[in-house]
XYZ file of C-alpha atoms in Angstrom:
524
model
C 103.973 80.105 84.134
C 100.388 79.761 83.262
C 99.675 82.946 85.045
C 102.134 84.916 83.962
C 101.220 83.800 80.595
C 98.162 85.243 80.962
C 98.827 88.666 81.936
C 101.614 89.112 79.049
C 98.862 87.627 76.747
C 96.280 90.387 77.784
C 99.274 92.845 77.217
C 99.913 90.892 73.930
C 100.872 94.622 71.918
C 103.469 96.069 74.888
C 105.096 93.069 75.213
C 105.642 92.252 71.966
C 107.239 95.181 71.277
C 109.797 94.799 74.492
C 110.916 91.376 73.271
C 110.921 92.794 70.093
C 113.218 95.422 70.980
C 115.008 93.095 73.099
C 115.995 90.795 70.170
C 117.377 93.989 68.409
C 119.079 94.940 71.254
C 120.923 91.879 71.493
C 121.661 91.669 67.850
C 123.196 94.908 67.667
C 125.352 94.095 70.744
C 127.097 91.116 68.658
C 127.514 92.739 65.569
C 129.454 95.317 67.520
C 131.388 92.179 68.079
C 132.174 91.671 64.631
C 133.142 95.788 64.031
C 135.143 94.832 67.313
C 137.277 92.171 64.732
C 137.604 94.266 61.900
C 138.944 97.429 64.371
C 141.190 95.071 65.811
C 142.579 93.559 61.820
C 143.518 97.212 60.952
C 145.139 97.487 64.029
C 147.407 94.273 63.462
C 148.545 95.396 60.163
C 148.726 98.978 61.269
C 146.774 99.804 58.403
C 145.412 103.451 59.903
C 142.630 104.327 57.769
C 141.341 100.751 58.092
C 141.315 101.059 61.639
C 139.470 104.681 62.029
C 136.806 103.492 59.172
C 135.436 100.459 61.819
C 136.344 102.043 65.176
C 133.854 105.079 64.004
C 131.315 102.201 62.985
C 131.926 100.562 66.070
C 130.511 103.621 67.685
C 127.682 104.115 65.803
C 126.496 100.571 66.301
C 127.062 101.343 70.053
C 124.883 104.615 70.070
C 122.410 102.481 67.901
C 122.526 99.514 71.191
C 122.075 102.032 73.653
C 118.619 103.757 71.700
C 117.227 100.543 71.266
C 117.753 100.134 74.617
C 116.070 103.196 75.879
C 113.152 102.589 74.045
C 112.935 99.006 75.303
C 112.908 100.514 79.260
C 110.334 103.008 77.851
C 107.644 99.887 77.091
C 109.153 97.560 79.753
C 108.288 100.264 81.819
C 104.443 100.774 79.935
C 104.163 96.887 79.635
C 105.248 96.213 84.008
C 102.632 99.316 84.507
C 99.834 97.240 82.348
C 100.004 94.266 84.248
C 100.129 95.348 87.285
C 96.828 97.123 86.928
C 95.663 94.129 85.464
C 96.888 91.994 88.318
C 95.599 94.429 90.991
C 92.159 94.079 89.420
C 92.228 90.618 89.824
C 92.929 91.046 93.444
C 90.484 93.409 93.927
C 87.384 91.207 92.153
C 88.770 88.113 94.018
C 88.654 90.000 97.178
C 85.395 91.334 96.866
C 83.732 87.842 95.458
C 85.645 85.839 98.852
C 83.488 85.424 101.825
C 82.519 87.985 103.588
C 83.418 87.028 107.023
C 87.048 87.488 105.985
C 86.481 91.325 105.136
C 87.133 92.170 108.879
C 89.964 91.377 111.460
C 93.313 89.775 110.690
C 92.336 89.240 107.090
C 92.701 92.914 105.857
C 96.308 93.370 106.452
C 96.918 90.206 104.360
C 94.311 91.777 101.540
C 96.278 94.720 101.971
C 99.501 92.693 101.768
C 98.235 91.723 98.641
C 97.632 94.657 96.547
C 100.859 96.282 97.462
C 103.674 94.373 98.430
C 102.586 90.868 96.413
C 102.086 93.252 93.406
C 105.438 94.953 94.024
C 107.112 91.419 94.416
C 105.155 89.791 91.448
C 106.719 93.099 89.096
C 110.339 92.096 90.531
C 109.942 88.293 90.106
C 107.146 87.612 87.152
C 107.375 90.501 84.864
C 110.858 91.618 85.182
C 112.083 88.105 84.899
C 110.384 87.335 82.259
C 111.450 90.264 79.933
C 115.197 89.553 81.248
C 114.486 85.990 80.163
C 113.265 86.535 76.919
C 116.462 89.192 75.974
C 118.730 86.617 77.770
C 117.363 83.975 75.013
C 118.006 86.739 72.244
C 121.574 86.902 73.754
C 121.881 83.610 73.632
C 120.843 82.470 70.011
C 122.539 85.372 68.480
C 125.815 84.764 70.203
C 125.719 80.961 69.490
C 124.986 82.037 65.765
C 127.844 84.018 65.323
C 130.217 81.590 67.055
C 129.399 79.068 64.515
C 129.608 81.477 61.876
C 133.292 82.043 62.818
C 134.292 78.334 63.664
C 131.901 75.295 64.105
C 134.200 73.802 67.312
C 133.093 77.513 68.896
C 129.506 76.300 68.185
C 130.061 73.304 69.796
C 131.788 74.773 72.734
C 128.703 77.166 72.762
C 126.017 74.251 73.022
C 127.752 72.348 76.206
C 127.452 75.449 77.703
C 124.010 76.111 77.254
C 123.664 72.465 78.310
C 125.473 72.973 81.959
C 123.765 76.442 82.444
C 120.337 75.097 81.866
C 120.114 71.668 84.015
C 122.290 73.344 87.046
C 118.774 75.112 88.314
C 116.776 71.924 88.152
C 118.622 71.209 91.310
C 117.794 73.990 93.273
C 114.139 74.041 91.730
C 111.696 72.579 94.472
C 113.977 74.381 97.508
C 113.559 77.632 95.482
C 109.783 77.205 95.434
C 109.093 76.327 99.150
C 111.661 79.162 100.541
C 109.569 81.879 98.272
C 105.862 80.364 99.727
C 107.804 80.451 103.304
C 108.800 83.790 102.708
C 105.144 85.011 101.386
C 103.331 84.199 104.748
C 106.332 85.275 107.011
C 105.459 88.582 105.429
C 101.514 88.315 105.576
C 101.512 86.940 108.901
C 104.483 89.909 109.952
C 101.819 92.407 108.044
C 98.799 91.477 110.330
C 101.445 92.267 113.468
C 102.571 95.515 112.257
C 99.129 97.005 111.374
C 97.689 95.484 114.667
C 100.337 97.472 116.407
C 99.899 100.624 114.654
C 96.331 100.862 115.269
C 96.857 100.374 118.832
C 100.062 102.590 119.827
C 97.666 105.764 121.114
C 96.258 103.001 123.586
C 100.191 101.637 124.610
C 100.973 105.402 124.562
C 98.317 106.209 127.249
C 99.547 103.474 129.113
C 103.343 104.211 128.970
C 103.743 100.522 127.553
C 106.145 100.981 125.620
C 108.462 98.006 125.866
C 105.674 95.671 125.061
C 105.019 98.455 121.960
C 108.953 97.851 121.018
C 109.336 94.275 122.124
C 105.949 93.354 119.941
C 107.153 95.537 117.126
C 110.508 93.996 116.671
C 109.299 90.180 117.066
C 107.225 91.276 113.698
C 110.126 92.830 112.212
C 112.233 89.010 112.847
C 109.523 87.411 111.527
C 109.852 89.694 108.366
C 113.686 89.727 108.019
C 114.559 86.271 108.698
C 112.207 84.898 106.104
C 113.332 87.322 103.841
C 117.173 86.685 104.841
C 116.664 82.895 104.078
C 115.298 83.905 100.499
C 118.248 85.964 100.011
C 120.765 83.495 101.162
C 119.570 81.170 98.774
C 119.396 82.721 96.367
C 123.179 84.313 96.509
C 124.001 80.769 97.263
C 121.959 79.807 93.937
C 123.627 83.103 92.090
C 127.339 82.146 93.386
C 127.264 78.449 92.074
C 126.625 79.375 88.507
C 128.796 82.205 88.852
C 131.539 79.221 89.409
C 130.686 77.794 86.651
C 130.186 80.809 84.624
C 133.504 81.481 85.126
C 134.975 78.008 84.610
C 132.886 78.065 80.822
C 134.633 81.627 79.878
C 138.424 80.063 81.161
C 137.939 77.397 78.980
C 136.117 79.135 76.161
C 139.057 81.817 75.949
C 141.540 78.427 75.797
C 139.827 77.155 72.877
C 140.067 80.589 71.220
C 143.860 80.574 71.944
C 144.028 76.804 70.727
C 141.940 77.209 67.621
C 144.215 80.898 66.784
C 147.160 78.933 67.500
C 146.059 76.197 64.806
C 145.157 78.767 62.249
C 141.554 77.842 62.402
C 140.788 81.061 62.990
C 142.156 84.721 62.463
C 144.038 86.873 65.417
C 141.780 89.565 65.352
C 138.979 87.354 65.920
C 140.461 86.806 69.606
C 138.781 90.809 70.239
C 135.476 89.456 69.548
C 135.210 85.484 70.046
C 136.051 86.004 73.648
C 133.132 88.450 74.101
C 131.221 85.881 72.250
C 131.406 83.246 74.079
C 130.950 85.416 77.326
C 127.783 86.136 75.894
C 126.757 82.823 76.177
C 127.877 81.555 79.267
C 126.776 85.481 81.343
C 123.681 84.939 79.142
C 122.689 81.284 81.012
C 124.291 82.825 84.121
C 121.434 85.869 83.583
C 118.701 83.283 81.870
C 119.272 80.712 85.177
C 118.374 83.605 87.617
C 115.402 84.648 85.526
C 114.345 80.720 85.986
C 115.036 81.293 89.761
C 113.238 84.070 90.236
C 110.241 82.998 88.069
C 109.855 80.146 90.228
C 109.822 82.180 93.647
C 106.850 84.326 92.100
C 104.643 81.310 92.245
C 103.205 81.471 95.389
C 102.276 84.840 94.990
C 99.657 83.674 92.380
C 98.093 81.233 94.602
C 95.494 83.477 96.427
C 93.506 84.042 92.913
C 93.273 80.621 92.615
C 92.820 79.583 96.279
C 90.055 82.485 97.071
C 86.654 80.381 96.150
C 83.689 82.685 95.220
C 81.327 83.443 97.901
C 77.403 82.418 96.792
C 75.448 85.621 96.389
C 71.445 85.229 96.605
C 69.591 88.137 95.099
C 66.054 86.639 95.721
C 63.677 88.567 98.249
C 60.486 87.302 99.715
C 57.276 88.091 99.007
C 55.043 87.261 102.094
C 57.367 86.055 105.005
C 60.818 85.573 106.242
C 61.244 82.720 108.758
C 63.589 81.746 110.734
C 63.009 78.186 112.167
C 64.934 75.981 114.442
C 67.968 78.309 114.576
C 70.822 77.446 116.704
C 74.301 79.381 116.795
C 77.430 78.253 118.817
C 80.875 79.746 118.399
C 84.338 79.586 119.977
C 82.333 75.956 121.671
C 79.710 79.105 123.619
C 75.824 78.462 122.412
C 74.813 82.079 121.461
C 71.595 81.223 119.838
C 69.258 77.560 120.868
C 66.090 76.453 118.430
C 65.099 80.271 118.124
C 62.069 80.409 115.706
C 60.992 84.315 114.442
C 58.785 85.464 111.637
C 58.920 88.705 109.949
C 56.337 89.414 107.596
C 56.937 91.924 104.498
C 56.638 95.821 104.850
C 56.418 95.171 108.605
C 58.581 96.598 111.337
C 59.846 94.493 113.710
C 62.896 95.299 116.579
C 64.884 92.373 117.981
C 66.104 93.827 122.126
C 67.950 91.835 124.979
C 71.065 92.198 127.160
C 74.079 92.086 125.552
C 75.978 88.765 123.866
C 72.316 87.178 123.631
C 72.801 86.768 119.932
C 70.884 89.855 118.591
C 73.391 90.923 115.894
C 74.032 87.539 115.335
C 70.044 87.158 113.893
C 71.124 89.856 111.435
C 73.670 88.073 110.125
C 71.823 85.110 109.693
C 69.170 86.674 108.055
C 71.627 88.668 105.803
C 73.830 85.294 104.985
C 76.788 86.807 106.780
C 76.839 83.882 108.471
C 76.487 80.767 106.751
C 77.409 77.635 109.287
C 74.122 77.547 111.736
C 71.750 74.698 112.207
C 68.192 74.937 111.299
C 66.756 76.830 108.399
C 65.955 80.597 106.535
C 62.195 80.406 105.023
C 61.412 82.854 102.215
C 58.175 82.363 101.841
C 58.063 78.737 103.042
C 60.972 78.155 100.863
C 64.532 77.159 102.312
C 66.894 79.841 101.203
C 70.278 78.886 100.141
C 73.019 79.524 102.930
C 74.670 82.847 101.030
C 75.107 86.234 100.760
C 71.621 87.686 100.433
C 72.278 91.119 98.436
C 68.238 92.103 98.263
C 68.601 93.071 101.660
C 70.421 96.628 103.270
C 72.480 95.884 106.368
C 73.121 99.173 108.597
C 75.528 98.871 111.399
C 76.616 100.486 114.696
C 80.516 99.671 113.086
C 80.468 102.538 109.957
C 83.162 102.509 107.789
C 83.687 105.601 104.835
C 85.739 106.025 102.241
C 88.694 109.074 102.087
C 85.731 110.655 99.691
C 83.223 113.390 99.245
C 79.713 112.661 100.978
C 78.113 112.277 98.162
C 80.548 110.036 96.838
C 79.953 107.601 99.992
C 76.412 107.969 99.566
C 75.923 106.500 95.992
C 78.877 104.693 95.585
C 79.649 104.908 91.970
C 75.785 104.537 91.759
C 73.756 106.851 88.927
C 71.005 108.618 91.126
C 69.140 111.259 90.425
C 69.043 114.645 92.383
C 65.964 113.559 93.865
C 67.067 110.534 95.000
C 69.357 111.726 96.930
C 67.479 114.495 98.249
C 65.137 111.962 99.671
C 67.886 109.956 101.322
C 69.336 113.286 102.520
C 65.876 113.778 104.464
C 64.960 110.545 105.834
C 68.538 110.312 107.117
C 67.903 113.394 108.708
C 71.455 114.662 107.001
C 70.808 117.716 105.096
C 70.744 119.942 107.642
C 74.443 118.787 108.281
C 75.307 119.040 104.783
C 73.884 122.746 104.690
C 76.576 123.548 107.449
C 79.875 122.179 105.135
C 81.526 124.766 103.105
C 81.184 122.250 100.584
C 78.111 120.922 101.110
C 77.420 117.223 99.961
C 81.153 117.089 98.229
C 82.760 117.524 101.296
C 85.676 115.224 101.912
C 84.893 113.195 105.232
C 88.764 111.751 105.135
C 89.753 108.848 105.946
C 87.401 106.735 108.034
C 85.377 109.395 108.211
C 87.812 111.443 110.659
C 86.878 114.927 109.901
C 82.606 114.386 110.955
C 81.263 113.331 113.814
C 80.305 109.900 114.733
C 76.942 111.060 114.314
C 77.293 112.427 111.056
C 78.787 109.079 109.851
C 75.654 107.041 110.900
C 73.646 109.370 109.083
C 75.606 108.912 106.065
C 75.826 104.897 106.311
C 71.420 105.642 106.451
C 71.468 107.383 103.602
C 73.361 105.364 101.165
C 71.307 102.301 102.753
C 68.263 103.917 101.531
C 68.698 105.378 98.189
C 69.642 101.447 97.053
C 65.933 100.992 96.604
C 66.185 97.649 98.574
C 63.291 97.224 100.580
C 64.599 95.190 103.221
C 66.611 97.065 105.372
C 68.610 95.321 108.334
C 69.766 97.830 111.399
C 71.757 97.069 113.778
C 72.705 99.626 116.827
C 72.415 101.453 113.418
C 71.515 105.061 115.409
C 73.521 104.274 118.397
C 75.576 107.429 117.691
C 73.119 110.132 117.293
C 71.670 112.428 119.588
C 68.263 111.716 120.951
C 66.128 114.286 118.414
C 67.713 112.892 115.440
C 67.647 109.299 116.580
C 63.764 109.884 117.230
C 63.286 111.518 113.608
C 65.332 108.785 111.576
C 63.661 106.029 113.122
C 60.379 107.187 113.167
C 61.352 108.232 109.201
C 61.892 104.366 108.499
C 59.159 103.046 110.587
C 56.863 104.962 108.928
C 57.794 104.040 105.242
C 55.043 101.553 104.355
C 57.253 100.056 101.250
C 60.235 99.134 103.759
C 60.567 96.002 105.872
C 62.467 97.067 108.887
C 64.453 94.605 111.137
C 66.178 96.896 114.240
C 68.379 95.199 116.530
C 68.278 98.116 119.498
C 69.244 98.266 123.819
C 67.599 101.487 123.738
C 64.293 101.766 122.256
C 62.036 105.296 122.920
C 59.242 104.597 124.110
C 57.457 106.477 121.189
C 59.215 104.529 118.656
C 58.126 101.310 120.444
C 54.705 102.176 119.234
C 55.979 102.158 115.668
C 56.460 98.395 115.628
C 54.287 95.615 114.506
C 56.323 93.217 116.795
C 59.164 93.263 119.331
C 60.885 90.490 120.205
C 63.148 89.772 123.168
C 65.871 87.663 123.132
């Protein structure tokens, strides 16, 4: 509950008003009960005009129920809308702050899982919940109230139902907890199979696989229903044994009203309201128990924001050097890099070449904190840097990735540059004379991924936005691999050429005119 209570606190004003409106709601509903009596006494002694004076006030407190409850779906609706946002932030900033080595692979489609279907099933099982428990409560009080108002024993009665209604959960609690975690990574873990198919189905299509496409696609839909079956049983199963008992309470509530009329405690007529009284109360624990139930399954759901720890982010830069010393690398148990010691000093250009899986994009990630568990040690200026993030630096690779946004939009990123700027990034990254050929120039839409440029085009872009940053380090890895030869030649010699930038390439092709362009090449 602590979560939730957080989300309806920084709602405080919506939510207020919906249980607000909720306790009206409910009010109204039993004093229709008591115009319900008073219809039914004129109707006893057949007094006429009696009778037509409280059935017309009966149906004015019933138009009056059903406008308080239209405005409380109006801000239900506003206050559900709030939080979500709210919670989707969270996701979003716990996300981004998680380690970056989880931003690729099998971890997007649960990310992804996250911000829609965990926000959809949070709505259903947090908000809504809590706003039925809350008028269920209203419900509640108001009907026990008026039950002792008419006849203390009917107060009584009321309270050993509440009683029953409330404990009966407590022994489904912990079974109701684990099924709902169960059921949230059947569905993440179903997720990362159904978006690893659907990227792939041009490949089975090509290949005319498709009973491995089918046979793949339906062993992620099991996964997926049968967790979500299990929930459900439960749940009915949960639903159906306070229904029993539901119904047991309002047999034996409507007995005592019989007994109690029958005694002359209380009045006939009362029997056209008491009844609906006490059903109040008992469908009111029925309703409150599966708000309980359904709070408890949205537990789970919470745990990634505390779960997620914050990634260490260091925004120092050298001055003089960057060393790397001792550095060895294994992974999957294969040594990739052994002891490798390299010095780059600052402003100078330096390109990092060998055959492929010798480790060469692996440096870059070192150097860049991408990865954090080698052996041996980073040296800023003689000084061990911290194993994190370092966000001083640029990192450029072969792998570009664009948003379903203008260029310009992918170029600055929310950033506030000025038209110079970003003509200069536009130049070095040899990309205006592409922008000069888009009916709408540098607001463009690329779409999503990039899929309406080239794979040229993209690079360029990723070069630009690297650049107009102002970070003088600049990390590139196959970062041209796309672009023709001229404009390959151009960019690079653009960057080599900037005395203010430190350049680390990781390249299998190097010109042999840009080779003169670097203070130092190293081969791994």
């Amino acid at each position: 509950m602590e979560n939730i209570r957080r989300y309806l606190y920084q709602n405080k004003i919506k939510t207020l008003i919906v249980f607000l409106l909720q306790i009206l709601m409910w009010g109204m509903q039993v004093i229709v009960q008591f115009f319900a009596i008073k219809t039914f006494d004129g109707a006893i002694r057949l007094d006429i005009q009696h009778f037509l004076k409280w059935i017309s006030i009966s149906f004015a407190g019933w138009l009056a129920y059903y406008l308080i409850c239209m405005l409380e779906s109006y801000f239900r609706a506003m206050a559900v809308k709030s939080m979500n946002n709210d919670l989707r932030k969270d996701f979003y900033e716990t996300i981004y702050n998680g380690d970056i080595k989880n931003f690729g692979g099998e971890k997007r489609a649960e990310y992804i899982s996250y911000i829609t279907k965990n926000v959809d099933e949070i709505s259903t099982l947090a908000w809504e919940s809590v706003f039925n428990l809350v008028g269920r409560v209203a419900q509640i009080v108001w009907s026990v109230a008026a039950l002792l108002y008419l006849d203390f024993y009917l107060f009584l009665f009321a309270v050993f139902s509440t009683l029953i209604m409330w404990f009966m959960p407590k022994i489904f609690e912990k079974r109701i907890e684990k099924i709902g975690e169960d059921n949230l990574k059947a569905q993440a873990e179903a997720m990362k199979k159904f978006k690893d198919l659907i990227y792939g189905v041009h490949i089975l299509k090509i290949l005319s696989a498709k009973n491995w496409y089918l046979k793949r696609g339906m062993d992620a839909s099991e996964i997926s229903e049968e967790a979500k079956s299990r929930k459900n049983y439960m749940t009915e199963i949960l639903e159906c044994t306070m229904g029993i008992v539901s119904v047991l309470m309002q047999i034996l509530a409507e007995v005592i009203v019989v007994v109690l009329a029958f005694y002359g405690r209380i009045g006939v007529a009362v029997l056209a309201g008491a009844a609906n009284l006490i059903g109040g109360v008992t469908n009111g624990l029925s309703n409150l128990t599966n708000a309980k139930m359904m709070i408890m399954q949205s537990k789970p759901y919470f745990e990634i924001l505390k779960s997620t720890k914050t990634e260490r982010v260091c925004e120092e830069s050298f001055n003089e050097t960057l060393t790397l010393k001792n550095i060895s690398y294994s992974y999957d148990d294969k040594q990739i890099l052994e002891s490798l010691n390299l010095e780059f000093k600052k402003n100078g250009k330096y390109a990092i070449v060998g055959k492929s899986g010798r480790g060469k994009s692996t440096i870059l990630k070192i150097i860049m904190g991408i990865i954090k568990d080698y052996e041996g040690e980073v040296l800023y200026d003689g000084r061990i840097r911290e194993k994190a993030l370092d966000t001083s630096m640029s990192y450029i690779s072969q792998d570009v990735y664009l948003f379903n946004a203008s260029i310009k939009e992918n170029i600055v990123l929310g950033g506030d540059f000025s038209g110079m700027a970003i003509s200069d990034a536009l130049f070095k990254s040899s990309l205006q004379s592409d922008i000069e050929n888009f009916k709408d120039g540098i607001d463009t839409i690329v779409g999503e991924n990039g899929a309406n440029i080239s794979g040229g085009e993209k690079q360029r872009i990723a070069i630009a936005r690297s650049l107009i940053n102002g970070k003088d380090t600049i990390l590139i890895d196959e970062g041209t691999s796309a672009l023709d030869r001229e404009n390959r030649a151009a960019i690079e010699e653009n960057l080599l050429k900037s005395e203010d930038l430190t350049i680390i390439m990781v390249s299998h092709n190097l010109d042999e005119n840009t080779r003169k362009l670097f203070d130092e090449i190293y081969e791994i």
